[in-house]
mmCIF file of C-alpha atoms in Angstrom:
data_model
loop_
_atom_site.group_PDB
_atom_site.id
_atom_site.type_symbol
_atom_site.label_atom_id
_atom_site.label_comp_id
_atom_site.label_asym_id
_atom_site.label_seq_id
_atom_site.Cartn_x
_atom_site.Cartn_y
_atom_site.Cartn_z
ATOM 1 C CA MET A 1 40.299 8.933 -2.236
ATOM 2 C CA GLN A 2 40.906 7.622 1.277
ATOM 3 C CA ARG A 3 40.822 3.921 2.052
ATOM 4 C CA CYS A 4 37.426 4.115 3.835
ATOM 5 C CA GLU A 5 35.912 5.986 0.891
ATOM 6 C CA ILE A 6 37.253 3.395 -1.540
ATOM 7 C CA LYS A 7 35.865 0.569 0.574
ATOM 8 C CA ALA A 8 32.454 2.284 0.859
ATOM 9 C CA LYS A 9 32.339 2.882 -2.906
ATOM 10 C CA ARG A 10 33.361 -0.688 -3.748
ATOM 11 C CA THR A 11 30.868 -2.067 -1.244
ATOM 12 C CA GLN A 12 28.049 -0.004 -2.779
ATOM 13 C CA ASP A 13 29.169 -0.944 -6.304
ATOM 14 C CA LEU A 14 28.969 -4.634 -5.357
ATOM 15 C CA ILE A 15 25.526 -4.192 -3.772
ATOM 16 C CA ASP A 16 24.283 -2.364 -6.881
ATOM 17 C CA ALA A 17 25.774 -5.100 -9.074
ATOM 18 C CA THR A 18 24.043 -7.757 -6.965
ATOM 19 C CA LEU A 19 20.683 -6.049 -7.506
ATOM 20 C CA ILE A 20 21.321 -5.916 -11.254
ATOM 21 C CA SER A 21 22.509 -9.531 -11.382
ATOM 22 C CA VAL A 22 19.433 -10.783 -9.506
ATOM 23 C CA ASP A 23 17.279 -8.729 -11.900
ATOM 24 C CA GLN A 24 19.000 -10.198 -14.967
ATOM 25 C CA HIS A 25 19.748 -13.765 -13.840
ATOM 26 C CA GLY A 26 17.677 -14.510 -10.740
ATOM 27 C CA LEU A 27 19.169 -15.282 -7.342
ATOM 28 C CA HIS A 28 20.084 -18.895 -8.114
ATOM 29 C CA HIS A 29 21.999 -17.926 -11.258
ATOM 30 C CA THR A 30 23.644 -14.909 -9.662
ATOM 31 C CA THR A 31 27.232 -15.830 -8.978
ATOM 32 C CA ILE A 32 30.337 -14.125 -7.728
ATOM 33 C CA LYS A 33 31.406 -13.980 -11.383
ATOM 34 C CA THR A 34 28.186 -12.280 -12.611
ATOM 35 C CA ILE A 35 28.322 -9.756 -9.780
ATOM 36 C CA SER A 36 32.012 -8.917 -10.190
ATOM 37 C CA SER A 37 31.581 -8.641 -13.964
ATOM 38 C CA ILE A 38 28.707 -6.153 -13.614
ATOM 39 C CA ALA A 39 30.587 -4.189 -10.946
ATOM 40 C CA GLY A 40 33.843 -4.228 -12.902
ATOM 41 C CA ILE A 41 35.606 -5.338 -9.736
ATOM 42 C CA SER A 42 37.738 -8.387 -9.029
ATOM 43 C CA SER A 43 35.739 -11.350 -7.723
ATOM 44 C CA GLY A 44 38.275 -11.683 -4.898
ATOM 45 C CA LEU A 45 36.947 -8.436 -3.390
ATOM 46 C CA ILE A 46 33.562 -10.084 -2.771
ATOM 47 C CA SER A 47 35.230 -12.604 -0.495
ATOM 48 C CA HIS A 48 37.390 -9.864 1.005
ATOM 49 C CA TYR A 49 34.485 -7.532 1.842
ATOM 50 C CA PHE A 50 31.616 -10.007 2.352
ATOM 51 C CA ASP A 51 33.047 -13.501 2.933
ATOM 52 C CA GLY A 52 31.401 -14.701 -0.280
ATOM 53 C CA LYS A 53 28.106 -14.546 -2.132
ATOM 54 C CA GLN A 54 25.886 -15.232 0.892
ATOM 55 C CA GLY A 55 27.405 -12.337 2.822
ATOM 56 C CA LEU A 56 26.868 -10.051 -0.165
ATOM 57 C CA ILE A 57 23.232 -11.191 -0.512
ATOM 58 C CA GLU A 58 22.685 -10.365 3.180
ATOM 59 C CA ALA A 59 24.380 -6.975 2.743
ATOM 60 C CA THR A 60 22.172 -6.263 -0.266
ATOM 61 C CA GLN A 61 19.068 -7.103 1.721
ATOM 62 C CA ARG A 62 20.248 -4.899 4.597
ATOM 63 C CA TYR A 63 20.747 -2.114 2.056
ATOM 64 C CA LEU A 64 17.111 -2.428 0.923
ATOM 65 C CA LEU A 65 15.936 -2.562 4.554
ATOM 66 C CA ASP A 66 18.025 0.476 5.502
ATOM 67 C CA ASN A 67 16.693 2.328 2.496
ATOM 68 C CA LEU A 68 13.147 1.516 3.604
ATOM 69 C CA LYS A 69 13.895 2.816 7.102
ATOM 70 C CA HIS A 70 15.522 6.008 5.797
ATOM 71 C CA ALA A 71 12.634 6.635 3.389
ATOM 72 C CA LEU A 72 10.304 6.656 6.393
ATOM 73 C CA LEU A 73 12.601 8.790 8.553
ATOM 74 C CA ILE A 74 12.838 11.425 5.817
ATOM 75 C CA ARG A 75 9.052 11.640 5.789
ATOM 76 C CA VAL A 76 8.452 11.764 9.560
ATOM 77 C CA GLN A 77 11.554 12.894 11.437
ATOM 78 C CA ASN A 78 11.231 16.238 13.213
ATOM 79 C CA LYS A 79 7.722 16.756 11.859
ATOM 80 C CA LYS A 80 4.502 17.152 13.794
ATOM 81 C CA LEU A 81 2.234 14.780 11.893
ATOM 82 C CA GLU A 82 -1.334 13.713 12.471
ATOM 83 C CA PRO A 83 -1.813 9.921 12.719
ATOM 84 C CA GLN A 84 -3.162 9.696 9.172
ATOM 85 C CA GLN A 85 -0.220 11.668 7.766
ATOM 86 C CA ARG A 86 2.256 9.422 9.579
ATOM 87 C CA LEU A 87 0.445 6.297 8.382
ATOM 88 C CA PHE A 88 0.492 7.594 4.816
ATOM 89 C CA ALA A 89 4.234 8.213 5.175
ATOM 90 C CA ILE A 90 4.726 4.571 6.189
ATOM 91 C CA VAL A 91 2.843 3.444 3.095
ATOM 92 C CA GLU A 92 4.812 5.817 0.854
ATOM 93 C CA ALA A 93 8.117 4.550 2.249
ATOM 94 C CA ASN A 94 7.173 1.036 1.161
ATOM 95 C CA PHE A 95 6.354 2.163 -2.381
ATOM 96 C CA THR A 96 9.383 4.339 -3.222
ATOM 97 C CA ASP A 97 10.968 4.179 -6.673
ATOM 98 C CA LEU A 98 13.819 2.057 -5.319
ATOM 99 C CA GLN A 99 11.570 -0.443 -3.519
ATOM 100 C CA CYS A 100 9.398 -0.778 -6.631
ATOM 101 C CA SER A 101 12.250 -1.035 -9.145
ATOM 102 C CA ASN A 102 12.751 -4.301 -11.036
ATOM 103 C CA PRO A 103 16.101 -5.069 -9.378
ATOM 104 C CA ALA A 104 14.690 -4.457 -5.885
ATOM 105 C CA THR A 105 11.450 -6.370 -6.475
ATOM 106 C CA LYS A 106 13.265 -9.408 -7.803
ATOM 107 C CA THR A 107 15.719 -9.248 -4.914
ATOM 108 C CA TRP A 108 12.885 -8.951 -2.363
ATOM 109 C CA LEU A 109 11.031 -11.894 -3.910
ATOM 110 C CA SER A 110 14.189 -14.014 -3.891
ATOM 111 C CA PHE A 111 14.963 -12.915 -0.341
ATOM 112 C CA TRP A 112 11.533 -13.951 0.931
ATOM 113 C CA ALA A 113 11.887 -17.371 -0.697
ATOM 114 C CA GLN A 114 15.400 -17.851 0.723
ATOM 115 C CA ALA A 115 14.418 -16.577 4.185
ATOM 116 C CA MET A 116 12.493 -19.814 4.699
ATOM 117 C CA HIS A 117 15.785 -21.717 4.423
ATOM 118 C CA GLU A 118 18.459 -19.318 5.686
ATOM 119 C CA PRO A 119 18.334 -18.377 9.404
ATOM 120 C CA GLN A 120 20.212 -15.089 8.873
ATOM 121 C CA LEU A 121 17.790 -13.974 6.152
ATOM 122 C CA ALA A 122 14.841 -15.135 8.263
ATOM 123 C CA ARG A 123 16.110 -12.914 11.079
ATOM 124 C CA LEU A 124 16.279 -9.912 8.724
ATOM 125 C CA GLN A 125 12.717 -10.607 7.550
ATOM 126 C CA LYS A 126 11.504 -10.826 11.149
ATOM 127 C CA VAL A 127 13.114 -7.468 11.959
ATOM 128 C CA ASN A 128 11.547 -5.919 8.855
ATOM 129 C CA ASN A 129 8.096 -7.265 9.692
ATOM 130 C CA GLN A 130 8.276 -6.165 13.334
ATOM 131 C CA ARG A 131 9.441 -2.685 12.330
ATOM 132 C CA LEU A 132 6.501 -2.255 9.951
ATOM 133 C CA VAL A 133 3.880 -3.482 12.410
ATOM 134 C CA THR A 134 5.355 -1.471 15.299
ATOM 135 C CA ASN A 135 5.401 1.753 13.260
ATOM 136 C CA LEU A 136 1.839 1.204 12.114
ATOM 137 C CA GLN A 137 0.633 0.289 15.595
ATOM 138 C CA TYR A 138 2.231 3.374 17.131
ATOM 139 C CA SER A 139 0.522 5.596 14.579
ATOM 140 C CA PHE A 140 -2.885 3.921 14.821
ATOM 141 C CA ALA A 141 -2.673 4.090 18.641
ATOM 142 C CA GLN A 142 -2.760 7.888 18.390
ATOM 143 C CA ALA A 143 -6.326 7.649 17.040
ATOM 144 C CA LEU A 144 -7.749 4.239 18.011
ATOM 145 C CA GLU A 145 -8.217 2.120 21.107
ATOM 146 C CA LYS A 146 -5.327 -0.271 21.829
ATOM 147 C CA ASN A 147 -6.904 -3.475 20.461
ATOM 148 C CA ASP A 148 -8.246 -1.670 17.390
ATOM 149 C CA ALA A 149 -4.795 -0.170 16.799
ATOM 150 C CA ILE A 150 -3.192 -3.626 16.978
ATOM 151 C CA ASP A 151 -5.737 -5.080 14.541
ATOM 152 C CA ALA A 152 -5.453 -2.129 12.172
ATOM 153 C CA ALA A 153 -1.636 -2.349 12.209
ATOM 154 C CA LYS A 154 -1.637 -6.062 11.387
ATOM 155 C CA GLN A 155 -4.213 -5.621 8.642
ATOM 156 C CA THR A 156 -2.405 -2.640 7.128
ATOM 157 C CA ALA A 157 0.941 -4.469 7.181
ATOM 158 C CA ALA A 158 -0.671 -7.417 5.409
ATOM 159 C CA MET A 159 -2.206 -5.049 2.856
ATOM 160 C CA ILE A 160 1.092 -3.270 2.191
ATOM 161 C CA ASP A 161 2.966 -6.554 1.744
ATOM 162 C CA GLY A 162 0.143 -8.202 -0.196
ATOM 163 C CA PHE A 163 -0.452 -5.300 -2.557
ATOM 164 C CA TRP A 164 3.293 -4.841 -3.010
ATOM 165 C CA LEU A 165 3.674 -8.530 -3.910
ATOM 166 C CA ARG A 166 0.729 -8.516 -6.319
ATOM 167 C CA SER A 167 2.045 -5.357 -7.953
ATOM 168 C CA ALA A 168 5.553 -6.771 -8.336
ATOM 169 C CA LEU A 169 4.128 -9.733 -10.246
ATOM 170 C CA GLN A 170 2.069 -7.649 -12.706
ATOM 171 C CA ALA A 171 2.959 -7.153 -16.363
ATOM 172 C CA LYS A 172 2.963 -3.360 -15.761
ATOM 173 C CA PRO A 173 4.107 -3.071 -12.147
ATOM 174 C CA GLU A 174 4.539 0.726 -12.192
ATOM 175 C CA GLU A 175 0.798 1.303 -12.538
ATOM 176 C CA ALA A 176 -0.009 -1.487 -10.088
ATOM 177 C CA PHE A 177 2.322 -0.034 -7.432
ATOM 178 C CA LYS A 178 0.675 3.391 -7.697
ATOM 179 C CA GLU A 179 -2.780 1.851 -7.365
ATOM 180 C CA ALA A 180 -1.608 -0.322 -4.450
ATOM 181 C CA GLU A 181 -0.312 2.720 -2.569
ATOM 182 C CA GLN A 182 -3.647 4.499 -3.046
ATOM 183 C CA LEU A 183 -5.647 1.446 -1.918
ATOM 184 C CA CYS A 184 -3.574 1.174 1.265
ATOM 185 C CA LYS A 185 -4.113 4.874 1.987
ATOM 186 C CA ARG A 186 -7.840 4.543 1.333
ATOM 187 C CA TYR A 187 -8.027 1.655 3.821
ATOM 188 C CA ILE A 188 -6.212 3.759 6.448
ATOM 189 C CA SER A 189 -8.579 6.699 5.928
ATOM 190 C CA GLU A 190 -11.616 4.459 6.281
ATOM 191 C CA ARG A 191 -10.188 2.705 9.328
ATOM 192 C CA LEU A 192 -9.531 6.023 11.087
ATOM 193 C CA ARG A 193 -13.108 7.265 10.511
#
């Protein structure tokens, strides 16, 4: 394996281990030691690759954000979609198996709480929020007047985030996530009528 491939694999292993550690221990009890133990990698590599735990937490959040972006691109790129189809794709991208998994949900919840205190995490959250609203607004604008498209985008973003959050906190989140996705799609269909 070449050096870049080794670095990419170790980086991904540490991100995966961070997700597992947050799932098992919570963000506050996730340490360099818990992460390196899960990854089976020396704790010194965390400092080498990420400048410590905070850098790895940010990289893990970027990983989830990138995955969200790629999930949408897979659904819409190079496809001629009607506004409703594109809007449904945005909803689906937010409710993928990864985004709804226990490790990801616990990491997202911890991230949102920490974003209120960490400027770098707050910046990532702002980017994520703007991306969601912009994508929704663009799609709604294909079928609605400008002001209606803006309102619909903001309301849909709030529904996606709100339903996602409520689902993540349920005793049986899998069922709740499926229902949440359907409720968001139903709202979009009604709004476009």
